[in-house]
GROMACS .gro file of N, CA and C in nm:
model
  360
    1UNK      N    1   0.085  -0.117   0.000
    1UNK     CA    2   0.000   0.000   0.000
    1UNK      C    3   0.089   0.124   0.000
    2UNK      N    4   0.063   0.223  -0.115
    2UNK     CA    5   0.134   0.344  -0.106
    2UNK      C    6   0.107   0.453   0.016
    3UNK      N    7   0.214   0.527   0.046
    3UNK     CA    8   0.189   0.614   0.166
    3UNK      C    9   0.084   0.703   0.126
    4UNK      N   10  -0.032   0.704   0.038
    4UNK     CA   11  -0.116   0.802  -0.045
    4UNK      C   12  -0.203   0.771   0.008
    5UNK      N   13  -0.212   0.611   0.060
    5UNK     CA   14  -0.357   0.532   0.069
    5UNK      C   15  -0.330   0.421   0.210
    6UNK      N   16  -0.250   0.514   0.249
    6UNK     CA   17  -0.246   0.464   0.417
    6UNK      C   18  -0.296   0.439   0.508
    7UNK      N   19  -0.344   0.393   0.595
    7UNK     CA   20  -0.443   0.382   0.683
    7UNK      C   21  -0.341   0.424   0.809
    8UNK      N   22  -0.406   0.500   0.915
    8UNK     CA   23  -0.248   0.547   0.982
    8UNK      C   24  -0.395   0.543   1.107
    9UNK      N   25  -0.458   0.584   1.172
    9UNK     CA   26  -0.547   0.601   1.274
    9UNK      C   27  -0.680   0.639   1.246
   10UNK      N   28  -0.727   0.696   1.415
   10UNK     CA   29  -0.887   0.700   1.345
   10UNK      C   30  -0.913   0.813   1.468
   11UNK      N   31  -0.999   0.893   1.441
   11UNK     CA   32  -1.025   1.049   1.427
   11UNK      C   33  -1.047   1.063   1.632
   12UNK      N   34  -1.004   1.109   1.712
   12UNK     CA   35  -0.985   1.086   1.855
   12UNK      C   36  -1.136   1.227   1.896
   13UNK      N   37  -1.079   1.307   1.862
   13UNK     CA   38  -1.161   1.443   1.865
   13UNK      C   39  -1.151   1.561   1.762
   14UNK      N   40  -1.257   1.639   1.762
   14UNK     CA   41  -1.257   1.735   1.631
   14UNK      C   42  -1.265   1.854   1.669
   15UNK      N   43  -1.263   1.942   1.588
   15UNK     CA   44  -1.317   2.107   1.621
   15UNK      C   45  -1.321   2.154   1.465
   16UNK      N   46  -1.361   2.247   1.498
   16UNK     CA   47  -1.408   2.363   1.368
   16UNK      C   48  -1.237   2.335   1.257
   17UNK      N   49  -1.166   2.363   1.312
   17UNK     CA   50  -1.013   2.398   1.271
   17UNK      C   51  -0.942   2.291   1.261
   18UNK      N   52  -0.948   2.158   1.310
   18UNK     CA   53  -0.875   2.063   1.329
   18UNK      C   54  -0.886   1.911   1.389
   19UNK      N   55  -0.852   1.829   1.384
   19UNK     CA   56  -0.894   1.703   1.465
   19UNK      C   57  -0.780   1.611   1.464
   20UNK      N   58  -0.775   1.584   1.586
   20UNK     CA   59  -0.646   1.456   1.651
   20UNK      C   60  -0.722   1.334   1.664
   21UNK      N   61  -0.527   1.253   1.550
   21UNK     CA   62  -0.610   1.103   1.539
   21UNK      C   63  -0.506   1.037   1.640
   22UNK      N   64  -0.546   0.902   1.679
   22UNK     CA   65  -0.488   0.818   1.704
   22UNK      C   66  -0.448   0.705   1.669
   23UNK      N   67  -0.286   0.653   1.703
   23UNK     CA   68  -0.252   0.549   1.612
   23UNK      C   69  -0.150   0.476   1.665
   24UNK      N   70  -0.114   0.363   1.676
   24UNK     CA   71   0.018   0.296   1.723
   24UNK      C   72   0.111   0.344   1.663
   25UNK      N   73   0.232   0.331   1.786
   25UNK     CA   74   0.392   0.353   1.722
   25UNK      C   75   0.400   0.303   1.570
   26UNK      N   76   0.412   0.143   1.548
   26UNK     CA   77   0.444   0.062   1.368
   26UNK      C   78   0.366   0.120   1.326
   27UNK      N   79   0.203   0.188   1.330
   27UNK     CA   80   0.168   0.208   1.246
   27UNK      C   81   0.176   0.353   1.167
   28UNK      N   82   0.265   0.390   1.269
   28UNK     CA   83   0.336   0.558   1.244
   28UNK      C   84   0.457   0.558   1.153
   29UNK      N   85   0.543   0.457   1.227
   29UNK     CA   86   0.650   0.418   1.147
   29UNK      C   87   0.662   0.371   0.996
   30UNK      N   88   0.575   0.261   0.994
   30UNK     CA   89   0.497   0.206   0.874
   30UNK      C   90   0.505   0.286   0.726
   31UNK      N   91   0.405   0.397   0.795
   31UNK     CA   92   0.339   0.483   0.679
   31UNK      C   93   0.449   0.611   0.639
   32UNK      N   94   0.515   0.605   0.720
   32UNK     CA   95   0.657   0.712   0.694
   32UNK      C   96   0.579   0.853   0.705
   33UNK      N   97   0.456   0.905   0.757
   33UNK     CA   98   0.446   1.018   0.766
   33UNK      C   99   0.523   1.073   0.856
   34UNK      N  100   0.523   1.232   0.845
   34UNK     CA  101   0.587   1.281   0.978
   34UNK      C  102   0.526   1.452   0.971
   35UNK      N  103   0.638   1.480   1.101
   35UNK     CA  104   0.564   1.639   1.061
   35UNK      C  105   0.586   1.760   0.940
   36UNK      N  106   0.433   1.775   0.947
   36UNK     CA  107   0.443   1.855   0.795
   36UNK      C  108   0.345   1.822   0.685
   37UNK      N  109   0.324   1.637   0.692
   37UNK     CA  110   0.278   1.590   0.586
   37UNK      C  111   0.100   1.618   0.561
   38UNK      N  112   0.118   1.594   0.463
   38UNK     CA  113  -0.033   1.570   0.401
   38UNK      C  114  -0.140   1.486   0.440
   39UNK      N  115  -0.266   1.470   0.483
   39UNK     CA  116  -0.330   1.374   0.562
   39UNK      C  117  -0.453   1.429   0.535
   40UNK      N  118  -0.544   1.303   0.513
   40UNK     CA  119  -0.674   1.320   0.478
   40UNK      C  120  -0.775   1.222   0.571
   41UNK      N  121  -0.897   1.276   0.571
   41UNK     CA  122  -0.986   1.166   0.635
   41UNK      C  123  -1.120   1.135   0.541
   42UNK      N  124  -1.116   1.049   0.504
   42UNK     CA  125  -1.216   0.950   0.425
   42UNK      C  126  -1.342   0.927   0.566
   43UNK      N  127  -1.495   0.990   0.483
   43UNK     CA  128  -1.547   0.944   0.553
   43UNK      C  129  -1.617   0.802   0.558
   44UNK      N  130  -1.710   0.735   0.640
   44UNK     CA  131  -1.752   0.596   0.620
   44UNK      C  132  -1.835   0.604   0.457
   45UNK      N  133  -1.871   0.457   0.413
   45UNK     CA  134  -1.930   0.479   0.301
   45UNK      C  135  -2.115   0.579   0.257
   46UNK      N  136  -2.167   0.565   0.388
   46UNK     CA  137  -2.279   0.612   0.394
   46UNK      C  138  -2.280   0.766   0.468
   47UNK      N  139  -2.181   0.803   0.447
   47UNK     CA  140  -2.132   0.938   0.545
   47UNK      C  141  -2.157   1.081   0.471
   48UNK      N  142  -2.226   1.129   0.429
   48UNK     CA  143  -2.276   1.247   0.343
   48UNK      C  144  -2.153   1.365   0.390
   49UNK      N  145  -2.063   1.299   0.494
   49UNK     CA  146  -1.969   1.446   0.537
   49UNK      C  147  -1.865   1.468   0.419
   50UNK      N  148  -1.798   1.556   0.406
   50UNK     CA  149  -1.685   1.561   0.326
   50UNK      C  150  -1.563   1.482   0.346
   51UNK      N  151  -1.474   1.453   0.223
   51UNK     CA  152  -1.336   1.419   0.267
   51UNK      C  153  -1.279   1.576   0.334
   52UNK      N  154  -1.173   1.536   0.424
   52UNK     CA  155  -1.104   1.616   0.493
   52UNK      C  156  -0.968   1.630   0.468
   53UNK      N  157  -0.887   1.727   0.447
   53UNK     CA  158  -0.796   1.734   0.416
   53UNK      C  159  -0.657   1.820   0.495
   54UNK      N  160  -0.560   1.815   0.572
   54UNK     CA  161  -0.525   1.830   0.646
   54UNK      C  162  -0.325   1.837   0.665
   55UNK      N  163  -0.310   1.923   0.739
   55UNK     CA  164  -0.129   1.878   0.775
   55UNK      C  165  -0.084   1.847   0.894
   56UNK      N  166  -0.031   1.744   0.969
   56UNK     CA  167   0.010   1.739   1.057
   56UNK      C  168   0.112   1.861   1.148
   57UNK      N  169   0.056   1.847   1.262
   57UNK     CA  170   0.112   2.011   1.316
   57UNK      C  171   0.160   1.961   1.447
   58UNK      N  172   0.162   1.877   1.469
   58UNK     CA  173   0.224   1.776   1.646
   58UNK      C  174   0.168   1.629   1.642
   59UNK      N  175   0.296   1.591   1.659
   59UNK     CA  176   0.297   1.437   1.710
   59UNK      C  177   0.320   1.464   1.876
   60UNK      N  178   0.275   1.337   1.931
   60UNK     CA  179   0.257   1.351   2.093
   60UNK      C  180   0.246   1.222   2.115
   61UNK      N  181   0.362   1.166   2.162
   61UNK     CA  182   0.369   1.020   2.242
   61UNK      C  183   0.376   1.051   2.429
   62UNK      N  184   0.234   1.029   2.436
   62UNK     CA  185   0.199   1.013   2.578
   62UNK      C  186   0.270   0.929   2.718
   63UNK      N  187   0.323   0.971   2.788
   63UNK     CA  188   0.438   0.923   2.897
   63UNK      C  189   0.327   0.841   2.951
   64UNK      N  190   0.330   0.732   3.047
   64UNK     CA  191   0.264   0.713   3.151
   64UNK      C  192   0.371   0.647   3.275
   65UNK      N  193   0.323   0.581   3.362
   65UNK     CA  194   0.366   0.572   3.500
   65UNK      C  195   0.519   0.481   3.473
   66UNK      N  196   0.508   0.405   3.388
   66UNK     CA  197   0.610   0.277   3.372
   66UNK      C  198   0.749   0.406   3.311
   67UNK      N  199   0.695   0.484   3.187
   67UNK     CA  200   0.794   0.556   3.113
   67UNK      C  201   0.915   0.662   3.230
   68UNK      N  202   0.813   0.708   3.289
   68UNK     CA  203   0.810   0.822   3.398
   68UNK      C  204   0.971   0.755   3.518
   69UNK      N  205   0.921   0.613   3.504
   69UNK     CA  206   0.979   0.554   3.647
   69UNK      C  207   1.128   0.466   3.567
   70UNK      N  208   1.137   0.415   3.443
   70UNK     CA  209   1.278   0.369   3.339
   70UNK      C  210   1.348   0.514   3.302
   71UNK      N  211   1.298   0.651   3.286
   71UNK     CA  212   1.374   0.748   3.274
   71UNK      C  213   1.477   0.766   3.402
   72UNK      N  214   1.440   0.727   3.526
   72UNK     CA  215   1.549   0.781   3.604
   72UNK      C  216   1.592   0.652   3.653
   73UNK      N  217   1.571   0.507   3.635
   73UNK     CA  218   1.666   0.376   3.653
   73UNK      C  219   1.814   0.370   3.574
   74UNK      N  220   1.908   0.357   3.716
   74UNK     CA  221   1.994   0.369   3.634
   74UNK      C  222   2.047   0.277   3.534
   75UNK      N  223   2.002   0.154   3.554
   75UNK     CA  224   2.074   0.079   3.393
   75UNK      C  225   1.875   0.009   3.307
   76UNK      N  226   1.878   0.045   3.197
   76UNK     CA  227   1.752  -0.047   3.168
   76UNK      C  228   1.794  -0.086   3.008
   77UNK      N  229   1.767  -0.266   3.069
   77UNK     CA  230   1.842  -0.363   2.993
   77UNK      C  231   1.753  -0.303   2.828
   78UNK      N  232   1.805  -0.401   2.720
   78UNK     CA  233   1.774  -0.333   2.597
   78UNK      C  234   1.634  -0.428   2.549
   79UNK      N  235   1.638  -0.520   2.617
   79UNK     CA  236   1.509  -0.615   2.618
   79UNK      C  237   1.373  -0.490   2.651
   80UNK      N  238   1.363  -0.413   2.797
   80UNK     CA  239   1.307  -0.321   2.832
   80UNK      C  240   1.281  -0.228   2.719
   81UNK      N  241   1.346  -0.152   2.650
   81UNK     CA  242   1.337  -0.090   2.556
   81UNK      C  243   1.276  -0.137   2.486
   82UNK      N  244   1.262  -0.256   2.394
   82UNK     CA  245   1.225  -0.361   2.289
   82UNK      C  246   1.075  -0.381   2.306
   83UNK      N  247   1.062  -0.410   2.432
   83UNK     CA  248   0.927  -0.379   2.503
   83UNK      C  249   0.811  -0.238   2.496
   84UNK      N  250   0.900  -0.181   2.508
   84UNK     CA  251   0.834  -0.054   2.553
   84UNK      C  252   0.792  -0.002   2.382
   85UNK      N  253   0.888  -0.028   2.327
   85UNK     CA  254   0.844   0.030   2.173
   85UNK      C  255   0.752  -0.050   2.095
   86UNK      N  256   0.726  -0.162   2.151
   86UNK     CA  257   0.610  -0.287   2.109
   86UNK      C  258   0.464  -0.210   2.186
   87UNK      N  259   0.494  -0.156   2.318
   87UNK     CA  260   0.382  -0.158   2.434
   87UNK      C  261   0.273  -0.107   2.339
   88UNK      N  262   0.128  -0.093   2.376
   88UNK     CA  263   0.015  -0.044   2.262
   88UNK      C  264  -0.076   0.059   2.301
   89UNK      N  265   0.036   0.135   2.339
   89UNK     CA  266  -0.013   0.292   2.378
   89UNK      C  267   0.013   0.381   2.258
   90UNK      N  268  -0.102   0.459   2.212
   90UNK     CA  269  -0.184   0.541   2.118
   90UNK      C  270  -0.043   0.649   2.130
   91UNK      N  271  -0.045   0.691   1.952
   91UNK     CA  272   0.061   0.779   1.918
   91UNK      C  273  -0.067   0.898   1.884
   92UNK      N  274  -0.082   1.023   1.952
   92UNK     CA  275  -0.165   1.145   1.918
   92UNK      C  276  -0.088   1.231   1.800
   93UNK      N  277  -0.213   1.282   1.704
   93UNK     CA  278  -0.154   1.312   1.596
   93UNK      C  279  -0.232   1.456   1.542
   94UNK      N  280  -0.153   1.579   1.600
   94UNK     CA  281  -0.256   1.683   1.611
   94UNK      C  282  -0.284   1.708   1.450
   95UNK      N  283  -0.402   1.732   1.385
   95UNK     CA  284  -0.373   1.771   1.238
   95UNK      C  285  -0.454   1.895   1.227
   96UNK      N  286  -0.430   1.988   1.140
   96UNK     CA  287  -0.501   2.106   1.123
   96UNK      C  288  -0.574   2.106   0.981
   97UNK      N  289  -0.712   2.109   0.959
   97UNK     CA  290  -0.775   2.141   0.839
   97UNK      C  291  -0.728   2.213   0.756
   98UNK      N  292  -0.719   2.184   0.647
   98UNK     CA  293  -0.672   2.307   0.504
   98UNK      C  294  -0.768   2.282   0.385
   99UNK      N  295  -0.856   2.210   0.389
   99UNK     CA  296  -0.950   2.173   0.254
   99UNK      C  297  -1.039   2.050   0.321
  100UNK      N  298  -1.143   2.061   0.162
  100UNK     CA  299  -1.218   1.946   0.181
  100UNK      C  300  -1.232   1.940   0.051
  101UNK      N  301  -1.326   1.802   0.005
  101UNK     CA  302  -1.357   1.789  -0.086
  101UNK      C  303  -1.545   1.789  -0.104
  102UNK      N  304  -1.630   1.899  -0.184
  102UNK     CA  305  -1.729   1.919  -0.155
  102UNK      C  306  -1.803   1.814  -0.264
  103UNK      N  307  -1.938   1.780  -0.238
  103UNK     CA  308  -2.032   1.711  -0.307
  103UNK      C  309  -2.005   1.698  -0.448
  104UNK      N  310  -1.931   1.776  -0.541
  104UNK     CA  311  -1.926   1.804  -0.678
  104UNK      C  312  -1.785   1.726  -0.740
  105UNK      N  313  -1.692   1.708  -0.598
  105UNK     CA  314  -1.604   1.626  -0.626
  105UNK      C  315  -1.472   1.772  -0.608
  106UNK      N  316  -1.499   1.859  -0.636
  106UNK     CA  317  -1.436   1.997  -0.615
  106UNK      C  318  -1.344   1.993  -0.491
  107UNK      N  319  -1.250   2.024  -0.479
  107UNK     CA  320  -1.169   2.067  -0.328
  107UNK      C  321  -1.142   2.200  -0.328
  108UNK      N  322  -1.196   2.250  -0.194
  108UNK     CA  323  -1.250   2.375  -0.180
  108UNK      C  324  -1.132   2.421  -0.072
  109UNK      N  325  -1.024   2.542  -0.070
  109UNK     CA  326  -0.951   2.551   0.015
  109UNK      C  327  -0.994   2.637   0.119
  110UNK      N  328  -1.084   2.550   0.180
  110UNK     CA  329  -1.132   2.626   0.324
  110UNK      C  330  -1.187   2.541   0.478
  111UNK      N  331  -1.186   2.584   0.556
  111UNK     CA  332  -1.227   2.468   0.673
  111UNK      C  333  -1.348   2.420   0.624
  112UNK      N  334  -1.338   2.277   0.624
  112UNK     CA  335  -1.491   2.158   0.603
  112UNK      C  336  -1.609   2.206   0.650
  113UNK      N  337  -1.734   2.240   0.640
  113UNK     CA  338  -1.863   2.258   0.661
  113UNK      C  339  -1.855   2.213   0.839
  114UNK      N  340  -1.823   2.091   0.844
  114UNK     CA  341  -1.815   2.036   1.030
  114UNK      C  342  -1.708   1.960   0.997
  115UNK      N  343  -1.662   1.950   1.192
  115UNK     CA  344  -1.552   1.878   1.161
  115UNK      C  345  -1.580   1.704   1.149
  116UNK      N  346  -1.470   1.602   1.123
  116UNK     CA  347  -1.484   1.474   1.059
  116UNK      C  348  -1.545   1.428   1.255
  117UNK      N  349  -1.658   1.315   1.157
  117UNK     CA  350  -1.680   1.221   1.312
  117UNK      C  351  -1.572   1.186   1.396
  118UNK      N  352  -1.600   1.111   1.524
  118UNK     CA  353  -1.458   1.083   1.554
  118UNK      C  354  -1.476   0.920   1.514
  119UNK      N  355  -1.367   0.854   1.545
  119UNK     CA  356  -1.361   0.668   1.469
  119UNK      C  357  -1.343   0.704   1.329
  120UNK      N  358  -1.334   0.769   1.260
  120UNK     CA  359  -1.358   0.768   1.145
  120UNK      C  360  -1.235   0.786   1.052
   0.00000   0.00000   0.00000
């Protein structure tokens, strides 16, 4: 699958201006996006909303209690590491609206009518 037609996450929360997806580490890695890139959201097939069209503006890998407490151990074996980059905690992926694509098939360079469902 080309990085065009990626499947990378699925829509966490929205606003007028923007919406953060979520997605595993491989599946970040995977798709080779990063910051800056191009990113769209396809809605479901029965979804009358627009495609969404978008640039990534922050990536955000969320710490929790385990991360917090291997930052200040002083030796952590490389197995630990190996682990931790497997673990299946959600990579946040802030994106900002720049277009949509309206009913006519047209892409219109302006914020989407509403923003994309979330799951989506």
């Amino acid at each position: 699958m080309s990085n065009s037609q990626a499947f990378i996450g699925r829509v966490l929360q929205a606003n007028a201006t923007g919406f953060l997806v979520g997605c595993r580490v491989p599946q970040l890695q995977e798709s080779g996006l990063a910051f800056g890139a191009l990113v769209r959201v396809t809605p479901a097939e029965n979804d009358p909303a627009p495609e969404i069209f978008g640039i990534i503006a922050e990536i955000h890998l969320p710490g929790d209690e385990l991360v917090r407490q291997l930052t200040v151990a002083p030796d952590v074996p490389a197995s630990i590491h190996t682990d931790q980059h497997q673990r299946n905690l959600p990579v946040e992926i802030q994106v900002l609206s720049l277009g949509y694509r309206d009913a006519d098939g047209r892409i219109r360079h302006l914020l989407p009518p509403r923003p994309p469902l979330t799951l989506a």
